[in-house]
Tab-separated table of C-alpha atoms in Angstrom:
chain	number	residue	atom	x	y	z
S	13	MET	CA	19.132	-42.507	133.935
S	14	GLN	CA	17.701	-40.307	131.199
S	15	PRO	CA	19.943	-37.282	130.551
S	16	GLY	CA	18.277	-33.918	130.393
S	17	PRO	CA	18.017	-30.558	132.158
S	18	ARG	CA	16.917	-30.771	135.785
S	19	GLU	CA	14.628	-28.471	137.759
S	20	ILE	CA	15.450	-28.240	141.437
S	21	VAL	CA	13.618	-26.433	144.233
S	22	THR	CA	15.653	-24.044	146.394
S	23	PRO	CA	13.916	-22.591	149.463
S	24	PHE	CA	14.640	-19.043	150.579
S	25	ARG	CA	13.671	-16.737	153.429
S	26	PRO	CA	11.356	-13.974	152.167
S	27	ILE	CA	13.149	-10.634	152.170
S	28	PRO	CA	11.423	-7.987	154.350
S	29	LEU	CA	12.153	-5.200	151.885
S	30	ASP	CA	9.512	-2.617	151.022
S	31	VAL	CA	9.560	-1.280	147.483
S	32	PRO	CA	8.561	2.411	147.461
S	33	GLU	CA	5.096	3.111	146.137
S	34	GLY	CA	5.070	3.761	142.420
S	35	MET	CA	8.303	1.871	141.680
S	36	LYS	CA	8.653	-1.482	140.004
S	37	PRO	CA	10.804	-4.021	141.917
S	38	ASN	CA	13.565	-4.096	139.281
S	39	GLU	CA	13.711	-0.291	139.327
S	40	PHE	CA	14.227	-0.265	143.098
S	41	PHE	CA	16.714	-3.138	143.094
S	42	ASN	CA	19.134	-1.036	141.040
S	43	SER	CA	19.013	1.882	143.469
S	44	ALA	CA	21.724	2.935	145.916
S	45	GLU	CA	19.234	2.355	148.752
S	46	ASN	CA	18.756	-1.312	147.878
S	47	LEU	CA	22.483	-1.912	147.473
S	48	ALA	CA	23.006	-0.471	150.939
S	49	ASP	CA	20.471	-2.973	152.260
S	50	LEU	CA	22.358	-5.785	150.513
S	51	VAL	CA	25.544	-4.770	152.364
S	52	HIS	CA	23.895	-4.429	155.763
S	53	ASN	CA	21.923	-7.679	155.678
S	54	ASN	CA	23.980	-9.998	153.457
S	55	GLY	CA	27.422	-8.421	153.103
S	56	LEU	CA	30.397	-10.621	153.976
S	57	LEU	CA	33.463	-8.653	152.883
S	58	LYS	CA	34.377	-5.439	151.113
S	59	ASN	CA	37.615	-3.828	149.984
S	60	PRO	CA	38.863	-0.373	148.907
S	61	GLU	CA	38.525	-1.392	145.247
S	62	GLY	CA	34.732	-1.446	145.635
S	63	LEU	CA	34.333	-5.221	145.444
S	64	LEU	CA	31.689	-6.685	147.727
S	65	LEU	CA	31.315	-10.365	148.632
S	66	TYR	CA	27.794	-11.200	149.762
S	67	ARG	CA	25.422	-14.039	150.489
S	68	LYS	CA	22.755	-14.591	147.847
S	69	ALA	CA	19.503	-13.972	149.694
S	70	LEU	CA	17.621	-15.401	146.714
S	71	GLY	CA	20.169	-18.057	145.991
S	72	HIS	CA	20.537	-20.805	143.450
S	73	SER	CA	21.809	-23.366	145.966
S	74	ASN	CA	21.763	-23.655	149.730
S	75	GLU	CA	24.828	-25.909	149.597
S	76	PHE	CA	27.161	-23.053	148.635
S	77	ASP	CA	26.208	-19.791	146.953
S	78	CYS	CA	27.737	-16.329	147.013
S	79	SER	CA	28.581	-13.476	144.664
S	80	ILE	CA	31.084	-10.691	144.205
S	81	ILE	CA	29.688	-7.417	142.940
S	82	TYR	CA	31.606	-4.376	141.745
S	83	ASP	CA	29.581	-1.994	143.893
S	84	THR	CA	29.526	1.326	142.072
S	85	SER	CA	26.074	2.252	143.422
S	86	GLN	CA	27.356	5.203	145.443
S	87	ALA	CA	29.815	6.423	142.803
S	88	ILE	CA	27.665	5.992	139.670
S	89	LEU	CA	24.026	6.785	140.337
S	90	ASP	CA	22.939	6.152	136.750
S	91	PRO	CA	22.380	2.349	136.564
S	92	LEU	CA	22.864	2.490	132.794
S	93	GLY	CA	26.355	3.930	133.260
S	94	ARG	CA	27.768	1.232	135.528
S	95	PRO	CA	30.343	-1.358	134.420
S	96	VAL	CA	28.606	-4.549	133.319
S	97	ARG	CA	31.478	-6.744	132.116
S	98	ARG	CA	35.105	-7.550	132.919
S	99	THR	CA	36.453	-5.492	130.042
S	100	GLN	CA	35.056	-2.300	131.620
S	101	VAL	CA	36.805	-2.743	134.976
S	102	PRO	CA	40.001	-0.785	135.817
S	103	ASP	CA	43.090	-2.983	135.813
S	104	ALA	CA	43.805	-2.489	139.528
S	105	VAL	CA	40.258	-3.582	140.405
S	106	LYS	CA	40.373	-6.524	138.010
S	107	ASN	CA	43.634	-7.740	139.542
S	108	VAL	CA	42.001	-7.952	142.977
S	109	TRP	CA	38.814	-9.409	141.537
S	110	ASN	CA	40.741	-12.172	139.745
S	111	ARG	CA	42.547	-13.069	142.952
S	112	MET	CA	39.238	-13.236	144.821
S	113	ASN	CA	37.874	-15.512	142.102
S	114	GLN	CA	40.899	-17.786	142.389
S	115	VAL	CA	40.655	-18.091	146.173
S	116	ILE	CA	36.941	-18.916	146.132
S	117	VAL	CA	37.200	-21.447	143.289
S	118	GLU	CA	40.116	-23.141	145.057
S	119	PHE	CA	38.045	-23.333	148.252
S	120	MET	CA	35.105	-24.918	146.421
S	121	LEU	CA	37.286	-27.516	144.734
S	122	GLU	CA	39.019	-28.431	148.003
S	123	ARG	CA	35.791	-28.507	150.024
S	124	TYR	CA	33.977	-30.484	147.311
S	125	PRO	CA	36.672	-32.702	145.731
S	126	ASP	CA	34.419	-35.342	144.123
S	127	PRO	CA	32.712	-34.362	140.826
S	128	ALA	CA	30.344	-37.309	141.226
S	129	ARG	CA	28.959	-35.760	144.403
S	130	HIS	CA	28.989	-32.045	143.626
S	131	LEU	CA	28.700	-29.786	140.591
S	132	VAL	CA	31.001	-26.779	141.027
S	133	LEU	CA	30.750	-23.636	138.905
S	134	ALA	CA	31.789	-20.001	138.887
S	135	GLY	CA	30.998	-17.417	136.299
S	136	GLU	CA	29.815	-14.072	135.115
S	137	ALA	CA	26.651	-13.100	133.298
S	138	SER	CA	26.325	-9.948	131.242
S	139	LEU	CA	24.183	-7.253	132.805
S	140	ASP	CA	23.345	-5.517	129.561
S	141	ALA	CA	23.157	-1.774	130.198
S	142	THR	CA	21.161	-1.083	127.052
S	143	TRP	CA	17.703	-2.304	128.077
S	144	PRO	CA	15.178	-0.001	129.743
S	145	LEU	CA	15.021	-0.661	133.464
S	146	THR	CA	11.406	-1.773	133.177
S	147	SER	CA	11.977	-4.391	130.477
S	148	PRO	CA	11.249	-7.998	131.480
S	149	GLY	CA	14.359	-10.024	132.113
S	150	VAL	CA	16.544	-7.099	133.170
S	151	PRO	CA	18.899	-8.270	135.951
S	152	SER	CA	17.887	-7.241	139.453
S	153	ILE	CA	21.238	-5.626	140.219
S	154	ARG	CA	22.648	-3.782	137.217
S	155	MET	CA	26.318	-3.971	138.080
S	156	LEU	CA	29.103	-6.349	137.272
S	157	HIS	CA	28.837	-9.393	139.495
S	158	ASN	CA	29.608	-13.066	139.312
S	159	HIS	CA	28.434	-16.224	141.021
S	160	PHE	CA	30.049	-19.112	142.929
S	161	ILE	CA	27.721	-22.088	143.243
S	162	VAL	CA	27.845	-25.734	144.315
S	163	PHE	CA	24.995	-28.164	143.639
S	164	ASP	CA	24.515	-31.537	145.318
S	165	GLN	CA	24.596	-34.134	142.524
S	166	ARG	CA	22.165	-36.371	144.419
S	167	GLN	CA	19.617	-33.569	144.485
S	168	LEU	CA	20.104	-33.107	140.753
S	169	ARG	CA	19.705	-36.814	140.073
S	170	GLU	CA	16.489	-36.926	142.101
S	171	ALA	CA	15.080	-33.752	140.536
S	172	PRO	CA	12.474	-33.990	137.759
S	173	LEU	CA	13.403	-33.215	134.181
S	174	ALA	CA	12.944	-29.576	133.225
S	175	ASP	CA	11.056	-28.493	130.142
S	176	ALA	CA	13.666	-28.803	127.392
S	177	ASP	CA	11.837	-26.122	125.372
S	178	ASN	CA	12.283	-23.536	128.100
S	179	PRO	CA	13.860	-20.609	126.185
S	180	ASN	CA	16.013	-19.809	129.206
S	181	LEU	CA	17.963	-23.023	128.708
S	182	THR	CA	20.953	-22.143	126.573
S	183	ASP	CA	20.734	-24.857	123.949
S	184	GLY	CA	23.277	-24.308	121.198
S	185	GLY	CA	21.222	-26.281	118.704
S	186	GLN	CA	17.927	-24.498	119.320
S	187	HIS	CA	18.215	-21.178	121.078
S	188	SER	CA	21.642	-19.794	120.213
S	189	LEU	CA	21.687	-17.878	116.984
S	190	PHE	CA	25.447	-18.192	116.612
S	191	GLN	CA	25.481	-21.948	117.041
S	192	ALA	CA	22.428	-22.621	114.895
S	193	HIS	CA	23.414	-20.589	111.833
S	194	MET	CA	27.108	-19.605	112.081
S	195	ARG	CA	28.679	-22.514	113.919
S	196	ASP	CA	31.716	-22.914	111.669
S	197	VAL	CA	32.662	-19.245	111.381
S	198	TYR	CA	32.034	-18.745	115.120
S	199	ARG	CA	34.392	-21.556	116.109
S	200	ALA	CA	36.988	-20.604	113.502
S	201	PHE	CA	37.049	-17.065	114.855
S	202	PHE	CA	37.745	-18.348	118.385
S	203	ALA	CA	40.321	-20.840	117.094
S	204	GLU	CA	42.623	-17.993	116.013
S	205	LEU	CA	42.806	-16.407	119.461
S	206	ASP	CA	46.171	-16.526	121.247
S	207	LEU	CA	45.593	-19.158	123.929
S	208	GLN	CA	48.190	-21.308	125.723
S	209	ILE	CA	46.554	-22.389	128.997
S	210	LEU	CA	43.060	-22.750	127.556
S	211	LYS	CA	42.896	-25.700	125.172
S	212	PRO	CA	39.844	-26.288	122.920
S	213	CYS	CA	37.990	-29.442	123.913
S	214	THR	CA	35.219	-31.513	122.390
S	215	GLU	CA	31.574	-31.024	123.236
S	216	GLU	CA	31.479	-34.489	124.791
S	217	SER	CA	34.337	-33.849	127.239
S	218	GLY	CA	32.787	-30.596	128.417
S	219	ARG	CA	29.260	-31.913	128.781
S	220	ILE	CA	27.731	-32.866	132.154
S	221	ALA	CA	26.369	-36.385	131.543
S	222	LEU	CA	23.373	-36.012	133.852
S	223	THR	CA	21.962	-32.921	132.153
S	224	GLY	CA	23.530	-33.164	128.693
S	225	TYR	CA	24.636	-29.514	128.955
S	226	PRO	CA	26.242	-27.312	127.786
S	227	GLN	CA	24.964	-28.019	124.280
S	228	GLY	CA	26.810	-26.997	121.157
S	229	LEU	CA	28.979	-24.332	122.777
S	230	PRO	CA	32.730	-23.869	122.278
S	231	SER	CA	34.607	-25.034	125.371
S	232	TRP	CA	38.189	-24.985	126.573
S	233	GLU	CA	39.975	-27.156	129.122
S	234	VAL	CA	42.051	-25.329	131.736
S	235	GLN	CA	45.420	-27.038	131.386
S	236	GLY	CA	46.945	-27.338	134.826
S	237	GLY	CA	43.590	-27.300	136.605
S	238	ALA	CA	43.072	-25.143	139.686
S	239	ALA	CA	46.775	-24.255	139.852
S	240	ALA	CA	46.467	-22.445	136.523
S	241	LEU	CA	44.010	-19.980	138.081
S	242	LYS	CA	46.915	-18.625	140.116
S	243	GLU	CA	48.615	-17.581	136.888
S	244	VAL	CA	48.083	-14.079	135.473
S	245	ARG	CA	48.200	-15.677	132.027
S	246	PHE	CA	45.001	-17.626	132.706
S	247	TRP	CA	42.979	-14.526	133.517
S	248	LYS	CA	44.343	-12.723	130.464
S	249	GLU	CA	43.202	-15.641	128.320
S	250	TYR	CA	39.854	-15.658	130.096
S	251	ASP	CA	39.547	-12.001	129.075
S	252	THR	CA	40.674	-12.832	125.540
S	253	LEU	CA	37.728	-15.202	125.118
S	254	LEU	CA	35.370	-12.470	126.271
S	255	LYS	CA	36.954	-9.901	123.966
S	256	GLY	CA	36.627	-12.283	121.025
S	257	PHE	CA	32.985	-12.913	121.897
S	258	ILE	CA	32.281	-9.178	122.188
S	259	ASP	CA	33.890	-8.499	118.791
S	260	PHE	CA	31.828	-11.259	117.170
S	261	TYR	CA	28.606	-10.141	118.840
S	262	ARG	CA	29.038	-6.436	118.085
S	263	THR	CA	30.065	-7.051	114.493
S	264	PHE	CA	27.104	-9.326	113.859
S	265	PHE	CA	24.423	-7.086	115.339
S	266	THR	CA	25.970	-4.031	113.694
S	267	GLN	CA	25.414	-5.826	110.383
S	268	VAL	CA	21.879	-6.759	111.447
S	269	SER	CA	21.148	-3.126	112.240
S	270	THR	CA	22.779	-1.631	109.153
S	271	ARG	CA	23.509	-3.514	105.954
S	272	ASN	CA	27.194	-3.414	104.936
S	273	ALA	CA	28.094	-1.446	108.065
S	274	PRO	CA	31.724	-0.500	108.736
S	275	LEU	CA	33.746	-2.078	111.532
S	276	PRO	CA	32.416	-1.210	114.978
S	277	ARG	CA	34.549	1.300	116.830
S	278	ASP	CA	36.924	0.183	119.571
S	279	ILE	CA	36.904	-3.519	118.738
S	280	TYR	CA	39.740	-5.675	120.048
S	281	PHE	CA	40.743	-7.668	116.956
S	282	PRO	CA	40.002	-5.424	113.935
S	283	GLU	CA	42.119	-7.307	111.381
S	284	ARG	CA	40.594	-10.656	112.330
S	285	VAL	CA	37.062	-9.214	112.273
S	286	GLU	CA	37.593	-7.723	108.836
S	287	ALA	CA	39.117	-10.872	107.358
S	288	ARG	CA	37.005	-13.560	109.052
S	289	LEU	CA	33.624	-11.925	109.600
S	290	GLN	CA	33.000	-9.050	107.249
S	291	PHE	CA	34.027	-11.205	104.290
S	292	ASP	CA	32.194	-14.379	105.300
S	293	ASN	CA	29.041	-15.208	103.345
S	294	ASP	CA	27.430	-17.349	106.073
S	295	PHE	CA	27.968	-14.584	108.610
S	296	LEU	CA	26.423	-11.900	106.401
S	297	LYS	CA	23.631	-14.185	105.163
S	298	THR	CA	22.571	-14.796	108.763
S	299	ALA	CA	22.676	-11.060	109.508
S	300	LYS	CA	20.376	-10.508	106.524
S	301	MET	CA	17.973	-13.161	107.805
S	302	VAL	CA	17.777	-11.558	111.257
S	303	ARG	CA	17.498	-8.033	109.809
S	304	GLU	CA	14.546	-8.995	107.630
S	305	ARG	CA	12.770	-10.665	110.525
S	306	CYS	CA	13.295	-7.583	112.693
S	307	ILE	CA	11.634	-5.458	110.024
S	308	ARG	CA	8.495	-7.593	109.869
S	309	ASP	CA	8.295	-8.868	113.478
S	310	ALA	CA	8.162	-6.138	116.139
S	311	ARG	CA	8.120	-8.599	119.038
S	312	TYR	CA	11.245	-10.347	117.753
S	313	ALA	CA	13.049	-7.042	117.183
S	314	ASN	CA	12.175	-5.829	120.686
S	315	ALA	CA	13.634	-8.983	122.244
S	316	ILE	CA	17.073	-8.592	120.640
S	317	ARG	CA	19.912	-7.508	122.883
S	318	TRP	CA	21.795	-5.250	120.527
S	319	GLN	CA	24.872	-4.912	122.726
S	320	PRO	CA	27.017	-7.847	123.926
S	321	ALA	CA	25.041	-10.122	126.217
S	322	PHE	CA	26.904	-13.195	127.414
S	323	LYS	CA	27.494	-15.789	130.090
S	324	GLN	CA	31.065	-16.923	130.778
S	325	LEU	CA	31.636	-19.880	133.033
S	326	ILE	CA	34.326	-21.952	134.749
S	327	TYR	CA	33.024	-25.332	135.877
S	328	ARG	CA	34.215	-28.835	136.752
S	329	ASN	CA	33.239	-31.608	134.367
S	330	ASP	CA	32.501	-35.239	135.202
S	331	GLU	CA	36.190	-36.137	134.927
S	332	GLY	CA	37.237	-33.467	137.408
S	333	LYS	CA	38.726	-31.135	134.781
S	334	LEU	CA	38.075	-27.409	134.782
S	335	ILE	CA	36.267	-26.211	131.662
S	336	VAL	CA	35.616	-22.684	130.400
S	337	THR	CA	32.730	-21.889	128.094
S	338	ILE	CA	30.984	-18.760	126.852
S	339	SER	CA	27.495	-18.302	125.494
S	340	GLN	CA	25.152	-15.766	124.046
S	341	ASN	CA	22.738	-14.761	126.810
S	342	SER	CA	19.026	-15.427	126.503
S	343	ILE	CA	16.265	-13.341	128.004
S	344	GLY	CA	16.096	-13.611	131.766
S	345	ASN	CA	18.043	-16.830	132.131
S	346	ALA	CA	20.332	-17.755	134.995
S	347	ILE	CA	23.954	-18.786	134.666
S	348	THR	CA	23.114	-22.231	136.047
S	349	GLU	CA	20.931	-22.952	133.023
S	350	LEU	CA	24.053	-23.009	130.871
S	351	LEU	CA	24.725	-26.371	132.557
S	352	GLY	CA	21.115	-27.504	132.356
S	353	VAL	CA	20.147	-26.655	135.944
S	354	VAL	CA	16.869	-24.770	136.317
S	355	VAL	CA	16.336	-23.374	139.822
S	356	LYS	CA	12.814	-22.884	141.132
S	357	ARG	CA	13.101	-20.590	144.135
S	358	THR	CA	10.382	-21.172	146.734
S	359	PRO	CA	9.674	-19.032	149.825
S	360	ASP	CA	10.066	-21.367	152.799
S	361	ALA	CA	11.672	-19.813	155.866
S	362	GLU	CA	11.731	-23.054	157.857
S	363	ALA	CA	13.456	-25.072	155.144
S	364	TYR	CA	15.988	-22.300	154.584
S	365	ALA	CA	16.667	-22.069	158.328
S	366	ARG	CA	17.630	-25.741	158.372
S	367	ALA	CA	20.251	-25.207	155.653
S	368	GLU	CA	21.441	-21.776	156.769
S	369	PRO	CA	23.957	-22.642	159.550
S	370	ALA	CA	26.067	-24.929	157.320
S	371	LEU	CA	25.887	-22.448	154.454
S	372	ILE	CA	26.981	-19.520	156.618
S	373	GLU	CA	29.822	-21.573	158.129
S	374	LYS	CA	31.273	-22.124	154.659
S	375	LEU	CA	30.799	-18.513	153.601
S	376	LEU	CA	32.595	-17.261	156.709
S	377	GLU	CA	35.411	-19.724	156.054
S	378	VAL	CA	35.834	-18.279	152.565
S	379	ARG	CA	35.821	-14.816	154.068
S	380	ARG	CA	38.666	-15.748	156.430
S	381	LEU	CA	40.734	-16.910	153.458
S	382	LEU	CA	40.119	-13.663	151.583
S	383	VAL	CA	40.965	-11.509	154.605
S	384	ALA	CA	44.190	-13.481	155.131
S	385	ALA	CA	45.146	-12.819	151.501
S	386	ASP	CA	44.604	-9.057	152.049
S	387	LEU	CA	41.602	-9.038	149.732
S	388	GLY	CA	39.233	-7.177	152.032
S	389	GLU	CA	37.789	-6.756	155.507
S	390	GLY	CA	34.803	-8.480	157.058
S	391	ILE	CA	31.360	-6.874	157.315
S	392	ALA	CA	29.167	-7.219	160.391
S	393	THR	CA	25.471	-7.927	159.840
S	394	PRO	CA	22.634	-8.999	162.169
S	395	HIS	CA	23.540	-12.591	161.211
S	396	TRP	CA	27.344	-12.628	161.724
S	397	PRO	CA	30.169	-10.487	163.190
S	398	ALA	CA	32.835	-8.691	161.171
S	399	ALA	CA	35.482	-11.248	162.150
C-alpha cells in the first residue's frame, strides 16, 4: 500500500448555535457566552481548578474524541489575555491537568491495545494569543486545550490519499522552517536538554508507516511506556521539551524582527541560547533570509506567527511504543495532521447519530475514572446525566 497522508470524512451533527448579527464566527466562539453553551451541551466533567472535559461537537473522530480546556472564559474576558500553553498554567492546575491526561491516555491504550487496529494520540496545540481575532486560521476557542483522539486504522487504510502539498500538513522537509534550514542546530539544541525518561529516537521508529508521518521532526520514545506517564518526572520532561522549543522559537523570530537582537526576556535556558543559537552562523543566516523576505513580501510577513506557535503530541507508533514529538505550527492546521491525518468534517446528522451511542458510552466511562480519581464532578446535559 502506498504510504502517504490520508483524508478521512468525519460526520457531525450541525450545531444549532446562532452567531449574533455583526460578529464573525471566530469572534463569537471565543466569548463567554459560547463557552457556556459548550458546557451545557457538551460538557462531561469540571473541577475547581477550572479544567473542563467535553465532547468535541465538531470532532476529528467518532471512534473516540474529547478535549480538556482550561476554561478561563468567566475569569479572563479578554481572549488575548488567556493562557495558551502549558508553561502559563499555575502549578496546582497543571498537576491536576497532568493527572487527567494520564488517566485518559491510559484508558485509550487499554481500550485500544492493538496499534495495527487503532491510531492513538493525545496532544496540545498552541493557541497563539498574538493574532487578531479576525485573522484566518485563529483557533475557534482561544484557551489552552488539548485533544484525545483514536482513529480506526481500517478507515485510514481505506481513505484516499490527501494532497501532500497541503500547507496544513506539517512536513519537516517542506513546510517547517526549522527543519528545512536549521535542522542540525535545532536538534543539537534539544539534545542538550536534561531528559531521562524521554529518549531521542530515529525518524523511522517514530513514523507511522501508513501515512509516512511525522516527517523530519525530532522525536523521543517514552521509556517505560504508559507507566511512565504516572511519574511526575515525565511531565516535567514534557514541559522541558516545550520550554526548549519556546526558547528556540522566540530567539529565532526575535532575530528575524531585529538584527543582532539581545536575548529575549524571561527565556528558560539563557546560557544555552547564547552559546548555541546567538553564535551559530546557520541560525543567524536563516534569520537574515526570513527578515529580508518579510521586508519585500507583505503577504509572507503577515502570515508569520511571531510568538511561539507549536503542536506537542504523545502518540503510539506501529510497534506499540509511546512517542513524543513537537512541531512548529502552521496556519490553521489540526493536530492530527502532524501524523498525516487530514479530517474532512461533513454535516450528516444521521451518520453521526449511528456512531454517537458508542462514542458517548466511552466518554462516560472515562468520566467515571476521572471522578473516582477525585479529578472532577460530572456535568448533566440534555444528552447525559451528571452521574
